Amino acid sequence: MLFSYLLVSAADGMGVDMYSTSMLRRFFCFNAAASSSVAPSSAAAITSKKKSLVFLGSPQVSATVLDALFNASAAPSSSFEIAAIVTQPPSRRDRGRKMMPSPVAQYALDRGFSADLIFTPERAGEETFLSSLRALQPELCITAAYGNILPTKFLNIPPLGTVNIHPSLLPLYRGAAPVQRALQDGVKETGVSLAFTVRALDAGPVIAREIVEVDDQIKAPDLLALLFAEGSKLLVHKLPSIFDGSAKVNAEPQDDSKVTLAPKISPEESWLSFDEEALVLHNKVRAFAGWPGTRAKVLVDDKSGNHNILELKIITTRVGPDDKIQRNDVNDITSVEDALVFPCGGCTTLEVLEVQLPGKKVTSAASFWNGLRGQKLKTL
């Protein structure tokens, strides 16, 4: 089974107001479009001497891959063309809750790609969609964070197979959240893999891998973007061998004895417990940045002796030196230079640089501290 990578990227801010009603209807009325005759442009793709490729992806990082494929296909020496794009259906995003196409669909339209060849099935196993895909006769499919399960009926269509860009060094971190779980584990290096898709979860033979060093401050959205950028380069480099069949012959079977899993993240995991060591918490903040984020409850003591519990979203952190713990009260949260200093397990400290109150914008730790006006903070 092929699952999406869990991430929440910022929407590109472009609503459907810029499109005509008939354009948006194409996204909603997929079945009608899929059952109609193949458009002239798709018929040309079938008869072209160039090999036809279908791309599947949805979030912004997928658009990075699509951009690389568009550019490569436009080169004079290119041996392929993009016959169709498959992506998630439009959804309501942003504060206005406007119905918006996926970032991949938006990008394809901006590049002038035919809306009739952008398919948005609810499920990749829908027969109307599969019929349209068969009519295009794609020789290869490429997936990059598509976000839908690909059934056997789909995988049997392209004769050269389906190749997935997976942001880990397979067989490490198979699953829905490879980047988040790698950062949570505090890895010093990770990478991106090109692998053929099979029905088992991220278990197909690996065509190539690219190793990437991991900075100890990088957050999941930034690392994800970096890995898909590297994966795009790797894919374009390997496409000739994929098209001539040598990649499949030389692909490396995964060693199942070395498999690690990257299960989907749940919102309940977002809470921080300061009984854990600072490095563990720092890695969690980096891993869960974007979605679901990390949260903490702190106790506020005002000058009148009243106690209130305050919920904070922890945005940016670093591991602090141990000597900042005040031994007289290990629960006190203090302020040093640009950071709030949280005492943590194992006599360690976590320096929090940015926080966010419910319904408010992200603010610096210094600004937040000044706003307390002398009230004391303690960990719970």
mmCIF file of N, CA, C and O in Angstrom, residues 287-357:
data_model
loop_
_atom_site.group_PDB
_atom_site.id
_atom_site.type_symbol
_atom_site.label_atom_id
_atom_site.label_comp_id
_atom_site.label_asym_id
_atom_site.label_seq_id
_atom_site.Cartn_x
_atom_site.Cartn_y
_atom_site.Cartn_z
ATOM 1 N N ALA A 287 10.425 18.103 14.656
ATOM 2 C CA ALA A 287 9.726 17.073 13.885
ATOM 3 C C ALA A 287 8.277 17.443 13.625
ATOM 4 O O ALA A 287 7.748 17.198 12.539
ATOM 5 N N PHE A 288 7.621 18.027 14.627
ATOM 6 C CA PHE A 288 6.183 18.294 14.514
ATOM 7 C C PHE A 288 5.875 19.720 14.056
ATOM 8 O O PHE A 288 4.715 20.133 14.070
ATOM 9 N N ALA A 289 6.900 20.473 13.667
ATOM 10 C CA ALA A 289 6.682 21.822 13.156
ATOM 11 C C ALA A 289 5.773 21.765 11.935
ATOM 12 O O ALA A 289 5.870 20.860 11.115
ATOM 13 N N GLY A 290 4.926 22.738 11.797
ATOM 14 C CA GLY A 290 3.963 22.717 10.708
ATOM 15 C C GLY A 290 2.687 22.045 11.175
ATOM 16 O O GLY A 290 1.676 22.698 11.402
ATOM 17 N N TRP A 291 2.736 20.725 11.327
ATOM 18 C CA TRP A 291 1.582 19.989 11.849
ATOM 19 C C TRP A 291 2.071 18.758 12.595
ATOM 20 O O TRP A 291 2.976 18.087 12.108
ATOM 21 N N PRO A 292 1.518 18.453 13.761
ATOM 22 C CA PRO A 292 0.481 19.190 14.491
ATOM 23 C C PRO A 292 1.024 20.296 15.372
ATOM 24 O O PRO A 292 0.270 20.931 16.109
ATOM 25 N N GLY A 293 2.337 20.536 15.320
ATOM 26 C CA GLY A 293 2.957 21.487 16.232
ATOM 27 C C GLY A 293 3.175 20.846 17.592
ATOM 28 O O GLY A 293 2.811 19.699 17.833
ATOM 29 N N THR A 294 3.811 21.582 18.488
ATOM 30 C CA THR A 294 4.035 21.093 19.850
ATOM 31 C C THR A 294 3.470 22.103 20.839
ATOM 32 O O THR A 294 3.601 23.317 20.658
ATOM 33 N N ARG A 295 2.860 21.573 21.904
ATOM 34 C CA ARG A 295 2.184 22.418 22.884
ATOM 35 C C ARG A 295 2.657 22.080 24.299
ATOM 36 O O ARG A 295 3.097 20.957 24.566
ATOM 37 N N ALA A 296 2.542 23.061 25.171
ATOM 38 C CA ALA A 296 2.915 22.863 26.571
ATOM 39 C C ALA A 296 1.970 23.668 27.454
ATOM 40 O O ALA A 296 1.496 24.742 27.066
ATOM 41 N N LYS A 297 1.694 23.148 28.645
ATOM 42 C CA LYS A 297 0.914 23.874 29.644
ATOM 43 C C LYS A 297 1.852 24.355 30.729
ATOM 44 O O LYS A 297 2.665 23.581 31.250
ATOM 45 N N VAL A 298 1.747 25.639 31.051
ATOM 46 C CA VAL A 298 2.592 26.216 32.091
ATOM 47 C C VAL A 298 1.697 26.888 33.131
ATOM 48 O O VAL A 298 0.566 27.297 32.849
ATOM 49 N N LEU A 299 2.226 27.001 34.335
ATOM 50 C CA LEU A 299 1.508 27.621 35.443
ATOM 51 C C LEU A 299 1.953 29.068 35.580
ATOM 52 O O LEU A 299 3.154 29.350 35.662
ATOM 53 N N VAL A 300 0.990 29.993 35.605
ATOM 54 C CA VAL A 300 1.284 31.421 35.749
ATOM 55 C C VAL A 300 0.888 31.851 37.157
ATOM 56 O O VAL A 300 -0.270 31.694 37.561
ATOM 57 N N ASP A 301 1.847 32.395 37.924
ATOM 58 C CA ASP A 301 1.589 32.925 39.260
ATOM 59 C C ASP A 301 1.641 34.444 39.185
ATOM 60 O O ASP A 301 2.701 35.023 38.900
ATOM 61 N N ASP A 302 0.487 35.107 39.436
ATOM 62 C CA ASP A 302 0.513 36.571 39.401
ATOM 63 C C ASP A 302 0.930 37.121 40.767
ATOM 64 O O ASP A 302 1.137 36.383 41.733
ATOM 65 N N LYS A 303 1.047 38.416 40.866
ATOM 66 C CA LYS A 303 1.558 39.052 42.084
ATOM 67 C C LYS A 303 0.597 38.911 43.254
ATOM 68 O O LYS A 303 0.980 39.119 44.408
ATOM 69 N N SER A 304 -0.670 38.584 42.971
ATOM 70 C CA SER A 304 -1.663 38.414 44.032
ATOM 71 C C SER A 304 -1.728 36.979 44.537
ATOM 72 O O SER A 304 -2.535 36.671 45.416
ATOM 73 N N GLY A 305 -0.894 36.121 43.992
ATOM 74 C CA GLY A 305 -0.875 34.730 44.427
ATOM 75 C C GLY A 305 -1.867 33.844 43.706
ATOM 76 O O GLY A 305 -2.068 32.684 44.090
ATOM 77 N N ASN A 306 -2.507 34.367 42.662
ATOM 78 C CA ASN A 306 -3.435 33.556 41.881
ATOM 79 C C ASN A 306 -2.675 32.681 40.889
ATOM 80 O O ASN A 306 -1.617 33.065 40.386
ATOM 81 N N HIS A 307 -3.253 31.528 40.603
ATOM 82 C CA HIS A 307 -2.620 30.583 39.686
ATOM 83 C C HIS A 307 -3.514 30.364 38.471
ATOM 84 O O HIS A 307 -4.712 30.133 38.605
ATOM 85 N N ASN A 308 -2.929 30.439 37.312
ATOM 86 C CA ASN A 308 -3.648 30.159 36.068
ATOM 87 C C ASN A 308 -2.809 29.233 35.193
ATOM 88 O O ASN A 308 -1.568 29.308 35.201
ATOM 89 N N ILE A 309 -3.495 28.379 34.458
ATOM 90 C CA ILE A 309 -2.797 27.489 33.527
ATOM 91 C C ILE A 309 -2.871 28.114 32.136
ATOM 92 O O ILE A 309 -3.942 28.490 31.657
ATOM 93 N N LEU A 310 -1.731 28.224 31.521
ATOM 94 C CA LEU A 310 -1.620 28.843 30.195
ATOM 95 C C LEU A 310 -1.132 27.800 29.194
ATOM 96 O O LEU A 310 -0.175 27.068 29.454
ATOM 97 N N GLU A 311 -1.807 27.730 28.043
ATOM 98 C CA GLU A 311 -1.385 26.810 26.986
ATOM 99 C C GLU A 311 -0.558 27.571 25.957
ATOM 100 O O GLU A 311 -0.988 28.575 25.409
ATOM 101 N N LEU A 312 0.629 27.070 25.701
ATOM 102 C CA LEU A 312 1.538 27.686 24.741
ATOM 103 C C LEU A 312 1.833 26.727 23.601
ATOM 104 O O LEU A 312 2.003 25.516 23.826
ATOM 105 N N LYS A 313 1.910 27.246 22.392
ATOM 106 C CA LYS A 313 2.443 26.472 21.288
ATOM 107 C C LYS A 313 3.932 26.799 21.191
ATOM 108 O O LYS A 313 4.325 27.971 21.098
ATOM 109 N N ILE A 314 4.750 25.778 21.251
ATOM 110 C CA ILE A 314 6.208 25.953 21.228
ATOM 111 C C ILE A 314 6.671 25.883 19.780
ATOM 112 O O ILE A 314 6.538 24.845 19.129
ATOM 113 N N ILE A 315 7.252 26.977 19.278
ATOM 114 C CA ILE A 315 7.561 27.078 17.850
ATOM 115 C C ILE A 315 9.024 26.751 17.548
ATOM 116 O O ILE A 315 9.316 25.938 16.672
ATOM 117 N N THR A 316 9.930 27.406 18.243
ATOM 118 C CA THR A 316 11.360 27.235 17.954
ATOM 119 C C THR A 316 12.124 27.070 19.254
ATOM 120 O O THR A 316 11.888 27.814 20.223
ATOM 121 N N THR A 317 13.053 26.112 19.274
ATOM 122 C CA THR A 317 13.814 25.812 20.496
ATOM 123 C C THR A 317 15.279 25.535 20.171
ATOM 124 O O THR A 317 15.665 25.386 19.008
ATOM 125 N N ARG A 318 16.059 25.470 21.229
ATOM 126 C CA ARG A 318 17.418 24.928 21.144
ATOM 127 C C ARG A 318 17.747 24.320 22.493
ATOM 128 O O ARG A 318 17.117 24.656 23.516
ATOM 129 N N VAL A 319 18.697 23.423 22.516
ATOM 130 C CA VAL A 319 19.103 22.783 23.772
ATOM 131 C C VAL A 319 20.050 23.727 24.498
ATOM 132 O O VAL A 319 21.038 24.209 23.926
ATOM 133 N N GLY A 320 19.739 24.009 25.770
ATOM 134 C CA GLY A 320 20.547 24.948 26.541
ATOM 135 C C GLY A 320 21.569 24.255 27.420
ATOM 136 O O GLY A 320 21.508 23.033 27.642
ATOM 137 N N PRO A 321 22.509 25.022 27.963
ATOM 138 C CA PRO A 321 23.487 24.463 28.908
ATOM 139 C C PRO A 321 22.821 24.124 30.234
ATOM 140 O O PRO A 321 21.875 24.779 30.662
ATOM 141 N N ASP A 322 23.334 23.111 30.879
ATOM 142 C CA ASP A 322 22.728 22.630 32.118
ATOM 143 C C ASP A 322 22.859 23.619 33.272
ATOM 144 O O ASP A 322 22.061 23.589 34.214
ATOM 145 N N ASP A 323 23.836 24.504 33.212
ATOM 146 C CA ASP A 323 24.087 25.373 34.364
ATOM 147 C C ASP A 323 23.042 26.474 34.526
ATOM 148 O O ASP A 323 23.120 27.281 35.447
ATOM 149 N N LYS A 324 22.024 26.524 33.650
ATOM 150 C CA LYS A 324 20.985 27.544 33.788
ATOM 151 C C LYS A 324 19.840 27.093 34.684
ATOM 152 O O LYS A 324 18.895 27.832 34.918
ATOM 153 N N ILE A 325 19.886 25.864 35.183
ATOM 154 C CA ILE A 325 18.847 25.406 36.100
ATOM 155 C C ILE A 325 19.060 26.038 37.469
ATOM 156 O O ILE A 325 20.164 26.028 38.012
ATOM 157 N N GLN A 326 18.027 26.625 38.026
ATOM 158 C CA GLN A 326 18.087 27.159 39.373
ATOM 159 C C GLN A 326 17.777 26.028 40.357
ATOM 160 O O GLN A 326 16.672 25.502 40.380
ATOM 161 N N ARG A 327 18.737 25.627 41.136
ATOM 162 C CA ARG A 327 18.594 24.446 41.984
ATOM 163 C C ARG A 327 17.560 24.618 43.096
ATOM 164 O O ARG A 327 17.042 23.655 43.628
ATOM 165 N N ASN A 328 17.236 25.890 43.424
ATOM 166 C CA ASN A 328 16.286 26.075 44.521
ATOM 167 C C ASN A 328 14.857 25.733 44.112
ATOM 168 O O ASN A 328 14.010 25.451 44.946
ATOM 169 N N ASP A 329 14.542 25.798 42.803
ATOM 170 C CA ASP A 329 13.215 25.415 42.344
ATOM 171 C C ASP A 329 13.332 24.962 40.898
ATOM 172 O O ASP A 329 13.385 25.779 39.972
ATOM 173 N N VAL A 330 13.377 23.670 40.696
ATOM 174 C CA VAL A 330 13.627 23.133 39.366
ATOM 175 C C VAL A 330 12.424 23.278 38.439
ATOM 176 O O VAL A 330 12.501 22.916 37.274
ATOM 177 N N ASN A 331 11.294 23.812 38.928
ATOM 178 C CA ASN A 331 10.132 24.024 38.071
ATOM 179 C C ASN A 331 10.046 25.450 37.520
ATOM 180 O O ASN A 331 9.195 25.736 36.695
ATOM 181 N N ASP A 332 10.901 26.342 37.982
ATOM 182 C CA ASP A 332 10.835 27.731 37.535
ATOM 183 C C ASP A 332 11.271 27.868 36.075
ATOM 184 O O ASP A 332 12.310 27.332 35.664
ATOM 185 N N ILE A 333 10.482 28.619 35.317
ATOM 186 C CA ILE A 333 10.858 28.991 33.953
ATOM 187 C C ILE A 333 11.445 30.395 34.032
ATOM 188 O O ILE A 333 10.831 31.313 34.581
ATOM 189 N N THR A 334 12.637 30.559 33.513
ATOM 190 C CA THR A 334 13.324 31.842 33.592
ATOM 191 C C THR A 334 13.549 32.400 32.188
ATOM 192 O O THR A 334 13.268 31.746 31.177
ATOM 193 N N SER A 335 14.060 33.618 32.140
ATOM 194 C CA SER A 335 14.361 34.262 30.864
ATOM 195 C C SER A 335 15.833 34.641 30.841
ATOM 196 O O SER A 335 16.331 35.291 31.768
ATOM 197 N N VAL A 336 16.523 34.221 29.800
ATOM 198 C CA VAL A 336 17.934 34.548 29.620
ATOM 199 C C VAL A 336 18.139 35.009 28.190
ATOM 200 O O VAL A 336 17.878 34.250 27.246
ATOM 201 N N GLU A 337 18.567 36.262 28.019
ATOM 202 C CA GLU A 337 18.804 36.840 26.698
ATOM 203 C C GLU A 337 17.544 36.710 25.835
ATOM 204 O O GLU A 337 16.523 37.324 26.124
ATOM 205 N N ASP A 338 17.600 35.889 24.768
ATOM 206 C CA ASP A 338 16.488 35.818 23.816
ATOM 207 C C ASP A 338 15.600 34.600 24.030
ATOM 208 O O ASP A 338 14.793 34.259 23.163
ATOM 209 N N ALA A 339 15.703 33.931 25.176
ATOM 210 C CA ALA A 339 15.027 32.650 25.341
ATOM 211 C C ALA A 339 14.333 32.523 26.684
ATOM 212 O O ALA A 339 14.752 33.110 27.687
ATOM 213 N N LEU A 340 13.258 31.727 26.682
ATOM 214 C CA LEU A 340 12.680 31.208 27.914
ATOM 215 C C LEU A 340 13.388 29.903 28.223
ATOM 216 O O LEU A 340 13.524 29.040 27.347
ATOM 217 N N VAL A 341 13.825 29.741 29.461
ATOM 218 C CA VAL A 341 14.590 28.541 29.835
ATOM 219 C C VAL A 341 13.688 27.617 30.639
ATOM 220 O O VAL A 341 13.265 27.944 31.754
ATOM 221 N N PHE A 342 13.391 26.466 30.052
ATOM 222 C CA PHE A 342 12.549 25.459 30.689
ATOM 223 C C PHE A 342 13.431 24.363 31.285
ATOM 224 O O PHE A 342 14.215 23.737 30.559
ATOM 225 N N PRO A 343 13.310 24.106 32.596
ATOM 226 C CA PRO A 343 14.044 22.972 33.178
ATOM 227 C C PRO A 343 13.412 21.662 32.722
ATOM 228 O O PRO A 343 12.190 21.526 32.681
ATOM 229 N N CYS A 344 14.262 20.713 32.375
ATOM 230 C CA CYS A 344 13.776 19.439 31.833
ATOM 231 C C CYS A 344 14.409 18.273 32.591
ATOM 232 O O CYS A 344 15.273 18.458 33.467
ATOM 233 N N GLY A 345 13.990 17.082 32.228
ATOM 234 C CA GLY A 345 14.513 15.881 32.875
ATOM 235 C C GLY A 345 16.008 15.724 32.680
ATOM 236 O O GLY A 345 16.600 16.268 31.745
ATOM 237 N N GLY A 346 16.616 14.989 33.591
ATOM 238 C CA GLY A 346 18.056 14.742 33.499
ATOM 239 C C GLY A 346 18.897 15.967 33.719
ATOM 240 O O GLY A 346 20.035 16.051 33.218
ATOM 241 N N CYS A 347 18.361 16.965 34.440
ATOM 242 C CA CYS A 347 19.092 18.222 34.708
ATOM 243 C C CYS A 347 19.503 18.928 33.422
ATOM 244 O O CYS A 347 20.608 19.484 33.305
ATOM 245 N N THR A 348 18.636 18.901 32.415
ATOM 246 C CA THR A 348 18.880 19.588 31.155
ATOM 247 C C THR A 348 17.919 20.766 31.021
ATOM 248 O O THR A 348 16.930 20.865 31.751
ATOM 249 N N THR A 349 18.216 21.666 30.091
ATOM 250 C CA THR A 349 17.351 22.824 29.870
ATOM 251 C C THR A 349 17.016 22.962 28.384
ATOM 252 O O THR A 349 17.857 22.739 27.506
ATOM 253 N N LEU A 350 15.792 23.384 28.156
ATOM 254 C CA LEU A 350 15.333 23.665 26.796
ATOM 255 C C LEU A 350 15.122 25.168 26.675
ATOM 256 O O LEU A 350 14.369 25.766 27.448
ATOM 257 N N GLU A 351 15.786 25.786 25.723
ATOM 258 C CA GLU A 351 15.629 27.212 25.483
ATOM 259 C C GLU A 351 14.583 27.404 24.384
ATOM 260 O O GLU A 351 14.772 26.963 23.245
ATOM 261 N N VAL A 352 13.495 28.066 24.743
ATOM 262 C CA VAL A 352 12.397 28.313 23.813
ATOM 263 C C VAL A 352 12.551 29.718 23.248
ATOM 264 O O VAL A 352 12.561 30.697 23.995
ATOM 265 N N LEU A 353 12.651 29.816 21.916
ATOM 266 C CA LEU A 353 12.922 31.093 21.263
ATOM 267 C C LEU A 353 11.669 31.766 20.721
ATOM 268 O O LEU A 353 11.616 32.996 20.626
ATOM 269 N N GLU A 354 10.659 30.965 20.353
ATOM 270 C CA GLU A 354 9.410 31.522 19.820
ATOM 271 C C GLU A 354 8.236 30.732 20.375
ATOM 272 O O GLU A 354 8.307 29.509 20.494
ATOM 273 N N VAL A 355 7.150 31.448 20.687
ATOM 274 C CA VAL A 355 5.945 30.813 21.209
ATOM 275 C C VAL A 355 4.727 31.426 20.525
ATOM 276 O O VAL A 355 4.813 32.446 19.837
ATOM 277 N N GLN A 356 3.580 30.791 20.751
ATOM 278 C CA GLN A 356 2.331 31.304 20.205
ATOM 279 C C GLN A 356 1.199 31.011 21.177
ATOM 280 O O GLN A 356 0.997 29.863 21.577
ATOM 281 N N LEU A 357 0.480 32.054 21.550
ATOM 282 C CA LEU A 357 -0.699 31.898 22.386
ATOM 283 C C LEU A 357 -1.903 31.559 21.508
ATOM 284 O O LEU A 357 -1.931 31.906 20.320
#
